Tab-separated table of C-alpha atoms in Angstrom:
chain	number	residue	atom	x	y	z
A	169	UNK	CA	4.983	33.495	-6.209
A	170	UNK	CA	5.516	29.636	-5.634
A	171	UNK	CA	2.035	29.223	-4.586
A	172	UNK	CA	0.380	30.902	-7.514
A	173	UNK	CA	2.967	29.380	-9.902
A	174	UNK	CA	1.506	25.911	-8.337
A	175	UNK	CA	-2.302	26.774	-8.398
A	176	UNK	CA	-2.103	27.907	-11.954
A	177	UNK	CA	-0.621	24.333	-13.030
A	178	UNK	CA	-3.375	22.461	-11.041
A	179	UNK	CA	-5.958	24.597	-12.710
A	180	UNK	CA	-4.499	23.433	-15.688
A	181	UNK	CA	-4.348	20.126	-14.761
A	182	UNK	CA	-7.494	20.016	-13.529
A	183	UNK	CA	-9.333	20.506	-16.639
A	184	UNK	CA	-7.839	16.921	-17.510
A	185	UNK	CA	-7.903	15.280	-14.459
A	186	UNK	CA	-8.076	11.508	-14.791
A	187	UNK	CA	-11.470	10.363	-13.775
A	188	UNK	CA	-12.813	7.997	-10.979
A	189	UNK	CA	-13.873	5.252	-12.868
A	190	UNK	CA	-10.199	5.073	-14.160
A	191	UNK	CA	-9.402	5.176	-10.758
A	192	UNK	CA	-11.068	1.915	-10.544
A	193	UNK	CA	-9.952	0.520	-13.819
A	194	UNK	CA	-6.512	0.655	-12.841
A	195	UNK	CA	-7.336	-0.928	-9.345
A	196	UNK	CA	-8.552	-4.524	-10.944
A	197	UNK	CA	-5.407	-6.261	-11.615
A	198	UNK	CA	-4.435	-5.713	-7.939
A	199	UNK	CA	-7.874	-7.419	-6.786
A	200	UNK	CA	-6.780	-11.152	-6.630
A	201	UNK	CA	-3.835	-9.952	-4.073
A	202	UNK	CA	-6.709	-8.168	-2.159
A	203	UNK	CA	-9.358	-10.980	-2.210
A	204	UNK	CA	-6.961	-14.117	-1.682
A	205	UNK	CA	-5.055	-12.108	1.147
A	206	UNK	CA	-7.789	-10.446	2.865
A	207	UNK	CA	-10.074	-14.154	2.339
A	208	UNK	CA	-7.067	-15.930	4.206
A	209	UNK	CA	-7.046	-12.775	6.844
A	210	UNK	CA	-11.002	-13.369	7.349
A	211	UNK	CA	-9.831	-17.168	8.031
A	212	UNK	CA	-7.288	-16.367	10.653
A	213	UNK	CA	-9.490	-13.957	12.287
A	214	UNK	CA	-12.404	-16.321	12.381
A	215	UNK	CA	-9.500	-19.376	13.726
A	216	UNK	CA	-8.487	-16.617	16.014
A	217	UNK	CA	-12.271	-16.611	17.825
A	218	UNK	CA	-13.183	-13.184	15.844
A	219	UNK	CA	-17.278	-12.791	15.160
A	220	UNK	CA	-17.830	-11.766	11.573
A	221	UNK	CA	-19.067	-8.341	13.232
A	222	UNK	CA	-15.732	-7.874	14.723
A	223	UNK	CA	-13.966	-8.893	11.460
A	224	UNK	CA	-15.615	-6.636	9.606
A	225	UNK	CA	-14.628	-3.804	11.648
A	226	UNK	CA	-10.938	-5.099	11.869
A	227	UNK	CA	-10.543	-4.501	8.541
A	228	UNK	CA	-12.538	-1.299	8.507
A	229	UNK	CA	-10.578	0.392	10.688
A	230	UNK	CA	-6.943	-1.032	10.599
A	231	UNK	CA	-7.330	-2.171	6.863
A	232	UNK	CA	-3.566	-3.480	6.618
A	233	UNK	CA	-3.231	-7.074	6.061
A	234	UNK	CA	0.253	-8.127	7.655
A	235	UNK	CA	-1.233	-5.891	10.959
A	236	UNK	CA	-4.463	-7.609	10.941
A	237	UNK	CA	-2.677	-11.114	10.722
A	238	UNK	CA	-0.497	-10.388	13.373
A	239	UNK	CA	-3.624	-9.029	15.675
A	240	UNK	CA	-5.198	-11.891	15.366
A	241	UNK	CA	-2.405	-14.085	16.461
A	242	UNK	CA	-1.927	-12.089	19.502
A	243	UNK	CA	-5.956	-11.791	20.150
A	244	UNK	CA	-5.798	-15.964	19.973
A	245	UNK	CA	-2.962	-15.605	22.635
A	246	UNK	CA	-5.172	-13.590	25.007
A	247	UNK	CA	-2.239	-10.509	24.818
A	248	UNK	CA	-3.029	-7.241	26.376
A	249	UNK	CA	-4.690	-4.315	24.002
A	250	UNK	CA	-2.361	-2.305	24.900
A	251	UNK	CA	0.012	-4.088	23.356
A	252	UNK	CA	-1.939	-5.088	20.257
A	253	UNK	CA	-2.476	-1.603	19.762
A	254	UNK	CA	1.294	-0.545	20.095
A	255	UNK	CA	2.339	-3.658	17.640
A	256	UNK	CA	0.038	-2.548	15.072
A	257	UNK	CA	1.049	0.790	14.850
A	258	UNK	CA	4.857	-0.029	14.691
A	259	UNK	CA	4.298	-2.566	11.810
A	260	UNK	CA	2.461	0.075	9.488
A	261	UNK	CA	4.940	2.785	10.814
A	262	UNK	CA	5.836	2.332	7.488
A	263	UNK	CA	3.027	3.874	5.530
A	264	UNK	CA	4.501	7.616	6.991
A	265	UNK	CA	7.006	6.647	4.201
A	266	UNK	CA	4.184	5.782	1.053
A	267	UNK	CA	2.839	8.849	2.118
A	268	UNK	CA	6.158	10.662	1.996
A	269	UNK	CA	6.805	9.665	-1.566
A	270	UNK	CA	3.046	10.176	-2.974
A	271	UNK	CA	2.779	13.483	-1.606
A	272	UNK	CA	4.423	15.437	-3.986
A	273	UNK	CA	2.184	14.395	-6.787
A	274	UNK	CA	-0.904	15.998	-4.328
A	275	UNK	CA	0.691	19.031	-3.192
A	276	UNK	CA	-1.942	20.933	-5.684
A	277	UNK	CA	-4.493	19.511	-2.898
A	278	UNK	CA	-6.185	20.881	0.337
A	279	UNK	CA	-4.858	19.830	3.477
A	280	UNK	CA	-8.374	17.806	3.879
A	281	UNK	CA	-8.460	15.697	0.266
A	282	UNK	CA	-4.503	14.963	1.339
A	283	UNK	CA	-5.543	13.113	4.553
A	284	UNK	CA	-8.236	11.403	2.780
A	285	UNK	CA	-6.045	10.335	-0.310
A	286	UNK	CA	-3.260	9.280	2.656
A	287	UNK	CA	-5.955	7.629	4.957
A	288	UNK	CA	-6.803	4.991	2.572
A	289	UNK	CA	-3.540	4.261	0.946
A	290	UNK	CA	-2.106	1.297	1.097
A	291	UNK	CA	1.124	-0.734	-0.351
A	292	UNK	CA	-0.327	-2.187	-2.992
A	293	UNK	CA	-2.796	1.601	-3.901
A	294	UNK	CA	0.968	2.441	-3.506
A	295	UNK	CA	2.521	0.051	-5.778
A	296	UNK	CA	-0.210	1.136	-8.514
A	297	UNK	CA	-0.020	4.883	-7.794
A	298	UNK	CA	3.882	5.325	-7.844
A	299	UNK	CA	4.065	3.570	-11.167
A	300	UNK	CA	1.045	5.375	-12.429
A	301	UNK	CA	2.333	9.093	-11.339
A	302	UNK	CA	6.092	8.604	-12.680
A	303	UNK	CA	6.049	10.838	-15.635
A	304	UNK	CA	3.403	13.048	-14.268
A	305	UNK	CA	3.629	16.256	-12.234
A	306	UNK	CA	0.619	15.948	-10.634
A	307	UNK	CA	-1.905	12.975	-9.271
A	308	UNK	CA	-5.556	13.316	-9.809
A	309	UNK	CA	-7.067	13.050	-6.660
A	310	UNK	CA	-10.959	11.740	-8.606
A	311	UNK	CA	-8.509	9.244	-9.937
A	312	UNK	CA	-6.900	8.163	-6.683
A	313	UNK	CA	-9.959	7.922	-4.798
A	314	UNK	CA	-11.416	5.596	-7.230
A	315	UNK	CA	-8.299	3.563	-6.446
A	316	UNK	CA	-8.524	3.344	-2.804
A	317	UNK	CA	-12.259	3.357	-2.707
A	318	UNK	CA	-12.037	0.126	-4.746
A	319	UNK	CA	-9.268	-1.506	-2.681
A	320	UNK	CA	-10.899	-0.776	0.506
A	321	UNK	CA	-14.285	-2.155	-0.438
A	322	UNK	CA	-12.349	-5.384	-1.847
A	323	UNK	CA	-10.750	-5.659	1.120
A	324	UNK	CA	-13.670	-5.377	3.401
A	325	UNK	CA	-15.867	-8.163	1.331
A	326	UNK	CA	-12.991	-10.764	1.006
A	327	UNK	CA	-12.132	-10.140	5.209
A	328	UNK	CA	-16.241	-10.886	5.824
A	329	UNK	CA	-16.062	-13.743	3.119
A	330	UNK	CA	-13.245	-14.974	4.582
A	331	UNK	CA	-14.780	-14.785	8.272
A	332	UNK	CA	-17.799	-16.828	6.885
A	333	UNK	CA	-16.295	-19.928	5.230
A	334	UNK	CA	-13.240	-20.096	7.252
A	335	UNK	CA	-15.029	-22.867	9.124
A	336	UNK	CA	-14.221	-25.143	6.235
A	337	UNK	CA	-10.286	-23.332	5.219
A	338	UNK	CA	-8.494	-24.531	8.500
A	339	UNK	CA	-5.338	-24.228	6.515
A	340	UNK	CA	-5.170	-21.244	3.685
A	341	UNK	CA	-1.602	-22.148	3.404
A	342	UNK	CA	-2.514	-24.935	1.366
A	343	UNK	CA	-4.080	-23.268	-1.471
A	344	UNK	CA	-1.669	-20.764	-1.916
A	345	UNK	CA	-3.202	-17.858	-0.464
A	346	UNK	CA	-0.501	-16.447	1.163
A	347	UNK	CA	1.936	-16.179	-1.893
A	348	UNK	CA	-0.896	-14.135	-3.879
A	349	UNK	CA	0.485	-10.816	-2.163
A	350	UNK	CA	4.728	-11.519	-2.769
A	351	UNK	CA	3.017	-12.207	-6.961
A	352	UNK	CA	1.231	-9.015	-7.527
A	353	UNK	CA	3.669	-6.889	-5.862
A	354	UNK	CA	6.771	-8.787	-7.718
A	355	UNK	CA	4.315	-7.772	-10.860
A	356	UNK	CA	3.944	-4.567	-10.110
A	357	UNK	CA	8.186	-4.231	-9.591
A	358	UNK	CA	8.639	-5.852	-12.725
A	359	UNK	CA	6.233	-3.367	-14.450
A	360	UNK	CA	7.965	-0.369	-12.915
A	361	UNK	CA	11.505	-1.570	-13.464
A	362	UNK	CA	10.340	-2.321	-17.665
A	363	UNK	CA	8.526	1.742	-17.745
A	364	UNK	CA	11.654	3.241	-16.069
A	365	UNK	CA	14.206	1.204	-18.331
A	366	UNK	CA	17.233	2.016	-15.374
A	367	UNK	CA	18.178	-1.553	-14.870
A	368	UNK	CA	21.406	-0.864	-13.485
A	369	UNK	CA	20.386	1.292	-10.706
A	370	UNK	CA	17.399	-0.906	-10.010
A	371	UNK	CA	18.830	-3.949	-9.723
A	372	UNK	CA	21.628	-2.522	-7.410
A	373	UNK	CA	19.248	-0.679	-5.392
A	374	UNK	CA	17.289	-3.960	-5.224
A	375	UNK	CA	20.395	-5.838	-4.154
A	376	UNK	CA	20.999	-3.120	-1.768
A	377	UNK	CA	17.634	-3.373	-0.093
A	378	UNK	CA	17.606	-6.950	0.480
A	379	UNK	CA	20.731	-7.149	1.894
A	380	UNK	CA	20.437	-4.238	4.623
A	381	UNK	CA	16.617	-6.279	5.406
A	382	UNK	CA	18.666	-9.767	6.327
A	383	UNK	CA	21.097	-7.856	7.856
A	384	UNK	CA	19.001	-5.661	10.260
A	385	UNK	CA	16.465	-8.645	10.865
A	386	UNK	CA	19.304	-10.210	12.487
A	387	UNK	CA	19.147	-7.442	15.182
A	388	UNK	CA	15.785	-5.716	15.048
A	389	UNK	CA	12.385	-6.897	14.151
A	390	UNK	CA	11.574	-7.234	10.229
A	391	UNK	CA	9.525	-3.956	10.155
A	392	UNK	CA	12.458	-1.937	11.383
A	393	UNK	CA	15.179	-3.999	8.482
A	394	UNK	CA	11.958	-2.822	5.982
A	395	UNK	CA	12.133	0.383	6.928
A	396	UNK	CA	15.874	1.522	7.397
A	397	UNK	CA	16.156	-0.814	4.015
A	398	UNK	CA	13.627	1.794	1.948
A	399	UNK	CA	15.390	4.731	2.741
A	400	UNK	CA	18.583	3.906	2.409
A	401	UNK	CA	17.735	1.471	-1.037
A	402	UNK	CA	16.595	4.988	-1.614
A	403	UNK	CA	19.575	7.260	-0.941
A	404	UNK	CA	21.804	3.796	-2.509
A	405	UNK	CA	19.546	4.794	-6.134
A	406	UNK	CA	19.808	8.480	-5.706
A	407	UNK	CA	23.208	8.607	-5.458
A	408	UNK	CA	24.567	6.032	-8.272
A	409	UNK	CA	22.060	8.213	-10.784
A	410	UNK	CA	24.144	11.143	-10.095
A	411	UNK	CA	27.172	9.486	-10.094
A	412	UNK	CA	26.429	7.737	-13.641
């Protein structure tokens, strides 16, 4: 009964699904986060001893900026693949959790357009999507593709563009590049926090989160304080609105 309750409410949807092209509409104010912080990854990776081949395939295939950063660092220090491999995968352990909260909005999907929607996401597709879905029951997946699809591709040009004039950027640091990621995503907070209009519960859960991250960085690594500090930032939000 569930299931034909749901399919009859994506039909419905369906017939005005967001298109693609808004998709990538949406995408473009995230694009100077992308280009500045996958130019300065393309820089690393070329400082690192990375070809342009092999950049472009870095961020092809791992397409996560603070992963491909730290690969690079560890491919300069000679460190086993093994070990690259296993440090990568912790650090974007925690894209199980973007997925976790998107997939709600996608349940209308097949199991195959899921992993393809999930396979491309990233935290700032994330950022957008979240804030785009709030007040909706369902995500359009045309819509989300042309999201990804347009991060992806942005990412890939400004790793390669980064790979080929890195030469001449020893030091990205000094123009700034690496704060253009912390800006758009404190935008993209802001934006969220101004739509939902619960400042109380944001701010404490805000408060909340940062102070479980300092606290569990002084034990485990950072990825691990970002983790535990989501979900329980989470279950901090959850249970003041039910309280209130």
């Amino acid at each position: 009964m569930n299931q034909e309750i749901l399919k009859l409410k994506s039909n419905t949807y369906s017939n005005t699904e967001e298109s693609f092209w808004k998709g990538v509409k949406d995408c473009v104010p995230t694009l100077l986060g992308y280009l500045s912080i996958g130019f300065a990854a393309g820089v690393v990776e070329k400082t690192a001893g990375l070809s342009i081949i092999e950049i472009a395939l870095l961020s092809i295939f791992v397409y996560a900026g603070s992963a491909q950063f730290i690969a690079a660092g560890m491919i300069a220090m000679s460190s086993p693949v093994s070990a690259i491999i296993f440090t990568i995968f912790f650090v974007n352990l925690r894209h199980f959790l973007l997925s976790a909260a998107l997939s709600p909005y996608f349940r209308h999907l097949s199991p195959w357009k899921n992993m393809f929607v999930g396979s491309l996401l990233t935290d700032e597709t994330f950022g957008v999507a979240i804030n785009h879905l709030s007040n909706k029951e369902f995500g359009s997946y045309k819509w989300m593709v042309g999201l990804n699809i347009t991060a992806y591709l942005n990412w890939i040009l400004a790793n390669i563009a980064g790979g080929f004039f890195g030469n001449w950027i020893p030091n990205p640091e000094r123009f700034g590049l690496d704060f253009a990621l912390p800006a758009m995503f404190i935008g993209l907070l802001v934006l969220q926090i101004v739509s939902q209009k619960k400042y109380f519960v944001d701010i404490m859960v805000i408060l909340s989160a940062v102070g479980i991250v300092v606290g569990i960085s002084f034990v485990f690594s950072g990825s691990v304080g970002i983790i535990v500090a989501t979900i329980l930032g989470a279950t901090i939000g959850m249970v003041i609105e039910k309280w209130k």
